[in-house]
Short mmCIF file of C-alpha atoms in Angstrom, two decimals:
data_model
loop_
_atom_site.label_atom_id
_atom_site.label_comp_id
_atom_site.label_asym_id
_atom_site.label_seq_id
_atom_site.Cartn_x
_atom_site.Cartn_y
_atom_site.Cartn_z
CA MET A 163 -64.98 -14.19 9.52
CA PRO A 164 -61.28 -14.42 8.25
CA SER A 165 -60.15 -15.98 5.14
CA ILE A 166 -59.99 -19.76 4.83
CA ALA A 167 -56.22 -19.46 4.65
CA LEU A 168 -55.97 -17.34 7.53
CA THR A 169 -58.48 -19.38 9.65
CA ILE A 170 -56.35 -22.46 8.95
CA GLN A 171 -53.39 -20.75 10.68
CA ILE A 172 -55.59 -19.41 13.37
CA ALA A 173 -56.60 -23.02 14.11
CA ASP A 174 -53.20 -24.23 14.09
CA VAL A 175 -51.95 -21.86 16.49
CA SER A 176 -55.15 -22.12 18.67
CA GLN A 177 -54.70 -25.74 18.84
CA LEU A 178 -51.18 -24.96 20.26
CA LEU A 179 -52.37 -22.63 22.80
CA ALA A 180 -55.24 -25.08 23.76
CA SER A 181 -52.96 -27.86 24.25
CA ALA A 182 -50.60 -25.61 26.64
CA ASP A 183 -53.71 -24.84 28.62
CA VAL A 184 -54.80 -28.41 28.96
CA ALA A 185 -51.37 -29.34 30.04
CA LYS A 186 -51.52 -27.17 32.86
CA GLY A 187 -54.30 -29.16 34.25
CA SER A 188 -57.58 -28.38 35.53
CA LEU A 189 -56.63 -27.33 39.04
CA PHE A 190 -54.42 -24.29 38.38
CA GLY A 191 -54.79 -23.90 34.59
CA GLN A 192 -57.52 -22.01 32.65
CA LYS A 193 -60.61 -24.07 32.22
CA VAL A 194 -60.68 -25.43 28.78
CA ASP A 195 -62.28 -28.58 27.24
CA PRO A 196 -59.43 -31.08 27.18
CA ARG A 197 -60.82 -32.48 23.92
CA LEU A 198 -60.46 -29.00 22.17
CA PRO A 199 -57.01 -29.45 20.57
CA ILE A 200 -58.08 -32.88 19.25
CA MET A 201 -61.26 -31.21 17.82
CA LEU A 202 -59.41 -28.40 16.14
CA TYR A 203 -56.81 -30.96 14.73
CA VAL A 204 -59.49 -33.30 13.45
CA GLU A 205 -61.58 -30.44 11.91
CA ASN A 206 -58.59 -28.33 10.64
CA GLU A 207 -56.44 -30.86 8.91
CA PRO A 208 -59.33 -31.82 6.40
CA LEU A 209 -59.90 -28.38 5.69
CA LYS A 210 -56.19 -27.76 5.14
CA LYS A 211 -55.70 -30.72 2.95
CA ILE A 212 -58.94 -29.77 0.80
CA TYR A 213 -58.05 -26.20 0.51
CA THR A 214 -54.51 -26.70 -0.57
CA ALA A 215 -55.45 -29.28 -3.11
CA ASP A 216 -58.51 -27.13 -4.53
CA PRO A 217 -59.21 -23.80 -2.90
CA THR A 218 -62.42 -23.35 -5.00
CA TYR A 219 -64.10 -26.49 -3.55
CA SER A 220 -67.65 -25.73 -2.69
CA GLY A 221 -68.36 -25.32 1.12
CA LEU A 222 -65.09 -24.59 2.52
CA GLN A 223 -65.75 -21.23 3.69
CA GLU A 224 -68.80 -22.65 6.07
CA ILE A 225 -66.34 -25.34 7.22
CA ALA A 226 -63.65 -22.68 7.99
CA ASP A 227 -66.13 -20.59 9.68
CA TYR A 228 -67.03 -23.54 12.02
CA VAL A 229 -63.34 -24.13 12.64
CA TYR A 230 -62.90 -20.46 13.38
CA ALA A 231 -65.90 -20.59 15.99
CA LEU A 232 -64.17 -23.72 17.64
CA CYS A 233 -61.10 -21.72 18.21
CA GLY A 234 -63.40 -19.54 20.62
CA ARG A 235 -61.11 -17.23 23.04
CA TYR A 236 -57.89 -18.47 21.47
CA ALA A 237 -58.74 -17.11 17.97
CA ALA A 238 -57.84 -13.24 19.04
CA LYS A 239 -54.52 -14.44 20.62
CA ALA A 240 -53.38 -16.73 17.71
CA THR A 241 -54.20 -13.80 15.21
CA ASN A 242 -51.96 -11.64 17.21
CA ILE A 243 -49.31 -14.39 17.26
CA ILE A 244 -49.58 -14.77 13.55
CA ASN A 245 -49.32 -11.08 13.08
CA GLY A 246 -45.99 -11.16 14.67
CA GLY A 247 -47.08 -9.90 18.22
CA GLY A 248 -46.64 -13.11 20.18
CA GLY A 249 -44.31 -13.64 22.86
CA GLY A 250 -43.32 -10.16 23.68
CA SER A 251 -39.74 -9.18 24.26
CA VAL A 252 -37.43 -8.49 27.26
CA ALA A 253 -35.54 -5.42 27.25
CA PRO A 254 -31.73 -6.23 27.68
CA ILE A 255 -29.89 -5.09 30.62
CA THR A 256 -26.98 -2.82 29.94
CA PRO A 257 -24.09 -3.99 32.13
CA THR A 258 -22.63 -1.16 34.14
CA GLN A 259 -19.07 -0.31 35.24
CA ASN A 260 -18.15 -0.01 38.71
CA PHE A 261 -15.33 2.20 39.65
CA PRO A 262 -12.57 2.33 40.58
CA ILE A 263 -10.94 -0.16 38.33
CA TYR A 264 -7.52 -1.62 38.94
CA ILE A 265 -5.67 -2.80 35.94
CA THR A 266 -2.02 -3.71 35.14
CA SER A 267 -0.17 -4.02 31.83
CA SER A 268 -1.28 -7.75 31.45
CA ASP A 269 -4.89 -6.26 30.86
CA PHE A 270 -3.72 -4.24 27.62
CA THR A 271 -4.08 -5.85 24.18
CA THR A 272 -1.51 -3.74 22.73
CA ALA A 273 1.26 -1.33 23.68
CA THR A 274 -1.39 1.23 24.58
CA PHE A 275 -4.99 -0.23 24.23
CA TYR A 276 -6.94 -1.40 27.32
CA PRO A 277 -10.43 -3.05 25.99
CA ASN A 278 -13.63 -2.34 27.97
CA THR A 279 -16.67 -1.47 26.28
CA ARG A 280 -18.12 -0.07 29.60
CA LEU A 281 -15.99 2.82 29.88
CA PHE A 282 -17.48 4.88 27.35
CA GLY A 283 -19.90 7.44 28.20
CA ASN A 284 -18.17 7.89 31.77
CA SER A 285 -16.02 10.93 32.62
CA ILE A 286 -12.74 9.28 34.00
CA ALA A 287 -9.42 9.93 35.07
CA ILE A 288 -6.46 7.42 35.45
CA PHE A 289 -3.61 7.21 38.09
CA VAL A 290 -0.63 5.69 36.71
CA ASN A 291 1.27 4.39 39.84
CA GLU A 292 4.76 4.16 38.20
CA LEU A 293 4.36 7.70 36.84
CA ASN A 294 2.92 8.85 40.30
CA GLN A 295 0.53 11.10 38.28
CA TYR A 296 -3.25 11.40 37.29
CA PHE A 297 -4.02 11.78 33.55
CA PHE A 298 -7.09 13.08 32.14
CA GLU A 299 -9.30 12.32 28.87
CA GLY A 300 -7.94 13.94 25.79
CA THR A 301 -4.35 14.52 26.83
CA GLY A 302 -3.49 11.30 28.80
CA PHE A 303 -6.04 8.94 26.81
CA THR A 304 -9.09 8.57 24.69
CA VAL A 305 -12.08 6.44 25.31
CA ASP A 306 -14.18 5.03 22.62
CA ALA A 307 -16.92 2.27 22.28
CA THR A 308 -14.03 -0.26 22.38
CA GLY A 309 -12.12 0.86 25.38
CA MET A 310 -9.13 3.20 26.26
CA THR A 311 -6.22 4.16 24.36
CA VAL A 312 -3.32 5.62 26.48
CA LEU A 313 -1.65 8.81 24.76
CA ILE A 314 1.27 9.28 27.23
CA PRO A 315 4.56 9.63 25.70
CA GLY A 316 6.69 6.51 25.95
CA PHE A 317 3.74 4.70 27.42
CA ASP A 318 4.33 0.96 26.48
CA ALA A 319 2.32 -1.69 28.35
CA SER A 320 3.84 -4.57 26.20
CA GLN A 321 7.38 -3.73 27.73
CA TYR A 322 6.85 -2.08 30.87
CA THR A 323 4.71 -3.07 33.91
CA TYR A 324 2.22 -0.52 35.03
CA ASN A 325 -0.29 -0.42 37.85
CA ILE A 326 -3.12 1.84 36.76
CA ILE A 327 -6.25 3.00 38.63
CA ILE A 328 -9.36 4.22 36.58
CA GLU A 329 -11.48 6.47 38.49
CA LYS A 330 -14.78 8.18 37.73
CA VAL A 331 -14.75 11.74 38.21
CA SER A 332 -18.25 13.04 37.79
CA MET B 16 -28.75 -33.47 -22.94
CA PRO B 17 -29.99 -36.76 -22.10
CA LEU B 18 -33.45 -37.33 -20.87
CA SER B 19 -33.65 -37.14 -16.96
CA VAL B 20 -37.19 -38.88 -16.04
CA SER B 21 -39.59 -37.87 -13.38
CA PHE B 22 -43.27 -37.45 -13.18
CA THR B 23 -45.88 -36.12 -10.61
CA ALA B 24 -49.33 -37.59 -10.02
CA THR B 25 -52.36 -35.68 -8.56
CA GLN B 26 -55.58 -36.72 -7.43
CA SER B 27 -58.52 -34.52 -8.43
CA VAL B 28 -60.64 -33.14 -5.52
CA ALA B 29 -63.66 -32.40 -7.84
CA ASN B 30 -63.33 -36.01 -9.28
CA PRO B 31 -61.52 -38.18 -6.63
CA ASN B 32 -61.44 -41.08 -8.95
CA GLN B 33 -59.13 -39.23 -11.51
CA ILE B 34 -55.49 -38.79 -11.20
CA THR B 35 -53.50 -36.56 -13.37
CA LEU B 36 -50.05 -37.49 -14.45
CA LEU B 37 -47.50 -34.65 -15.58
CA ASP B 38 -44.20 -35.46 -16.98
CA THR B 39 -41.44 -33.44 -15.26
CA SER B 40 -38.44 -34.80 -16.99
CA THR B 41 -35.65 -32.43 -18.16
CA GLY B 42 -33.66 -32.85 -21.20
CA SER B 43 -34.51 -34.85 -24.48
CA ASP B 44 -34.32 -38.14 -26.23
CA SER B 45 -35.43 -38.51 -29.81
CA SER B 46 -35.53 -42.26 -29.30
CA ILE B 47 -38.70 -42.16 -27.02
CA THR B 48 -41.72 -43.21 -29.03
CA VAL B 49 -44.16 -43.87 -26.43
CA ARG B 50 -44.83 -43.77 -22.75
CA ARG B 51 -46.74 -46.40 -20.55
CA VAL B 52 -48.33 -45.89 -17.12
CA TYR B 53 -48.71 -48.65 -14.74
CA ILE B 54 -50.71 -48.23 -11.58
CA GLN B 55 -50.26 -51.23 -9.38
CA THR B 56 -52.03 -51.76 -5.93
CA ALA B 57 -50.86 -53.43 -2.93
CA GLU B 58 -52.59 -56.68 -3.94
CA GLY B 59 -50.58 -56.74 -7.25
CA THR B 60 -53.60 -55.74 -9.63
CA TYR B 61 -53.17 -53.05 -11.96
CA LEU B 62 -55.83 -50.10 -12.23
CA THR B 63 -56.09 -48.99 -16.01
CA GLY B 64 -58.26 -46.99 -18.01
CA ASP B 65 -59.92 -49.89 -19.89
CA GLY B 66 -58.85 -52.96 -18.11
CA THR B 67 -57.59 -55.02 -21.19
CA VAL B 68 -53.91 -54.50 -20.57
CA ASP B 69 -51.84 -53.76 -17.45
CA TYR B 70 -50.94 -50.34 -18.60
CA ASP B 71 -52.33 -47.27 -20.10
CA LEU B 72 -50.62 -45.48 -22.99
CA TRP B 73 -49.48 -41.76 -22.39
CA PRO B 74 -49.34 -39.97 -25.79
CA LEU B 75 -46.25 -37.91 -26.50
CA PRO B 76 -45.12 -35.14 -26.61
CA LEU B 77 -43.58 -35.10 -23.13
CA ALA B 78 -45.41 -32.07 -21.97
CA THR B 79 -48.72 -33.59 -22.48
CA GLY B 80 -50.40 -34.63 -19.15
CA ILE B 81 -52.86 -37.57 -18.84
CA THR B 82 -55.92 -38.12 -16.81
CA LEU B 83 -56.78 -41.44 -15.60
CA ASP B 84 -60.14 -42.44 -14.09
CA VAL B 85 -59.14 -45.32 -12.25
CA LEU B 86 -59.67 -45.09 -8.46
CA THR B 87 -62.83 -46.38 -6.86
CA GLU B 88 -61.70 -45.61 -3.27
CA ALA B 89 -58.67 -44.37 -1.30
CA THR B 90 -55.71 -46.28 -2.69
CA ALA B 91 -51.88 -46.14 -2.27
CA PRO B 92 -50.51 -47.73 -5.52
CA ASN B 93 -47.07 -47.69 -7.06
CA VAL B 94 -47.09 -45.72 -10.18
CA ARG B 95 -44.62 -46.58 -12.64
CA VAL B 96 -44.00 -44.90 -16.00
CA ASP B 97 -42.00 -46.30 -18.66
CA TRP B 98 -40.42 -44.21 -21.53
CA MET B 99 -40.03 -46.47 -24.27
CA ASP B 100 -38.31 -46.74 -27.55
CA ASN B 101 -41.17 -48.87 -29.37
CA ASN B 102 -41.32 -51.92 -27.05
CA THR B 103 -38.03 -51.38 -25.36
CA ILE B 104 -37.99 -49.63 -21.97
CA VAL B 105 -35.52 -46.76 -22.15
CA TYR B 106 -36.23 -45.08 -18.71
CA THR B 107 -38.44 -46.03 -15.92
CA ASP B 108 -39.68 -44.40 -12.79
CA THR B 109 -41.76 -45.44 -9.74
CA VAL B 110 -43.31 -43.55 -7.09
CA LEU B 111 -45.47 -44.64 -4.28
CA TYR B 112 -48.48 -42.37 -4.13
CA ASP B 113 -51.10 -42.08 -1.37
CA PHE B 114 -54.41 -41.15 -3.13
CA ASP B 115 -56.52 -40.43 -0.01
CA ILE B 116 -58.57 -37.38 -1.11
CA GLN B 117 -61.92 -39.51 -0.50
CA ILE B 118 -61.04 -39.83 3.18
CA TYR B 119 -60.54 -36.17 3.51
CA LEU B 120 -63.75 -35.40 1.51
CA ALA B 121 -65.61 -37.76 3.94
CA LEU B 122 -64.04 -35.80 6.81
CA ILE B 123 -65.24 -32.71 5.42
CA GLY B 124 -68.81 -34.29 4.85
CA LEU B 125 -68.79 -35.26 8.49
CA THR B 126 -68.13 -31.52 9.42
CA GLN B 127 -70.93 -30.38 7.03
CA THR B 128 -73.32 -32.77 8.97
CA GLN B 129 -72.22 -31.35 12.44
CA LEU B 130 -73.16 -27.75 10.97
CA SER B 131 -76.64 -28.98 10.01
CA SER B 132 -77.01 -31.46 13.03
CA PRO B 133 -74.77 -30.01 15.94
CA ALA B 134 -76.05 -32.58 18.45
CA ILE B 135 -74.22 -35.39 16.48
CA VAL B 136 -71.10 -34.76 18.11
CA GLN B 137 -72.77 -35.90 21.41
CA ASP B 138 -73.31 -39.34 20.06
CA THR B 139 -71.17 -42.07 21.78
CA ASN B 140 -67.81 -42.42 20.24
CA TYR B 141 -68.70 -39.92 17.39
CA TYR B 142 -65.49 -38.00 17.86
CA ASN B 143 -63.34 -40.86 18.80
CA ASN B 144 -64.30 -42.52 15.44
CA LYS B 145 -63.80 -39.49 13.69
CA ILE B 146 -60.32 -39.10 15.53
CA GLN B 147 -59.58 -42.84 14.24
CA LEU B 148 -60.59 -41.99 10.79
CA MET B 149 -58.17 -39.05 10.96
CA VAL B 150 -55.39 -41.38 12.43
CA ASN B 151 -55.91 -43.92 9.74
CA VAL B 152 -55.36 -41.49 6.88
CA LYS B 153 -52.53 -39.98 8.76
CA ASP B 154 -50.89 -43.44 9.14
CA SER B 155 -51.21 -44.01 5.26
CA GLU B 156 -49.34 -40.59 4.53
CA THR B 157 -46.63 -41.62 6.85
CA ALA B 158 -46.26 -45.02 5.41
CA VAL B 159 -45.78 -43.45 2.05
CA THR B 160 -43.71 -40.51 3.17
CA TYR B 161 -41.32 -42.13 5.66
CA ASN B 162 -41.59 -45.79 5.24
CA ASP B 163 -42.11 -46.08 1.55
CA ASP B 164 -44.30 -49.18 2.50
CA ILE B 165 -47.11 -49.89 0.20
CA TYR B 166 -48.64 -52.48 2.55
CA LEU B 167 -48.77 -50.25 5.58
CA ALA B 168 -50.14 -47.46 3.55
CA GLN B 169 -52.84 -49.65 2.00
CA SER B 170 -53.94 -51.24 5.14
CA SER B 171 -54.14 -47.93 6.76
CA LEU B 172 -56.68 -46.67 3.94
CA ASP B 173 -58.56 -50.15 4.04
CA ARG B 174 -59.35 -49.23 7.64
CA ALA B 175 -60.46 -45.83 6.63
CA ASN B 176 -62.40 -46.93 3.82
CA TYR B 177 -64.14 -49.49 5.76
CA MET B 178 -65.19 -46.77 8.43
CA ILE B 179 -66.40 -44.81 5.29
CA GLU B 180 -68.44 -47.79 3.81
CA ASN B 181 -69.98 -48.52 7.21
CA SER B 182 -70.39 -44.96 8.23
CA GLN B 183 -73.87 -45.73 9.67
CA TYR B 184 -72.43 -47.68 12.31
CA TYR B 185 -69.42 -45.20 13.27
CA PHE B 186 -70.97 -41.79 12.66
#
């Protein structure tokens, strides 16, 4: 049997789990004594109060064992939740970038920088319509985690209008 | 540094008739020569050690605690401490306390009875009455914590005390 302190926590969480099951109803939910959450509360609260005030008070371990037994099948799940295993997690979906991308000078935040965190990791080329020319990474531009920086001499999106196509090349 | 007065009162689990006061004041004041403790019930009566006066003397120095054997049942009294220069009150502090350990021990006792006689929980209204006892004691705590209302607190404890004193009819 777990310690008194752990049992108090297990009973608190079991009460919550049992309440949730009771709330689901008897038709579709898991079958559970609808009095269980109340029983757990009424048995656990005095244990909590007396244990907090005097952990050495005689007979508390027997009471704790009884409360733990009342938790029944909820005890294991409650223990897992207390240990940080509750709830699970959802893996975040990494947004993907569709190509080609059509941008203009207004998409640049500086004279040469186009912010787009989804470019990094793609092999791309850009076609600058006003220059009627393809440019490639390393010579025409660089890409990092924050976006693309154009390296073309004289390129200034803050002064000139450009229509650019970003294409994936492999 | 002037004295900033405060105190705590704790009910004993082993001896629930006893409460222990600790002086948690900070600073100092050389004019303080004596402390007095007044424990006043909702009915206006005072709970004292010997009953001859309305208060108990709390000896100095400040760090000295005092244990008073004054509770006969769960009680929600106003506890007032006066820090005095002879007969003149220099500082005073009053706190409403909920001394309800007796009720929780009764609930623990009921659970122990369930361990030895499991069938008792099948008795008519056993659990409903146990829940009612729990509700009464929680009501008294709420009345103290949120309402600061001695009458609400004591009336809740009175209902709980009645259930314990007449437990043969409830449990």
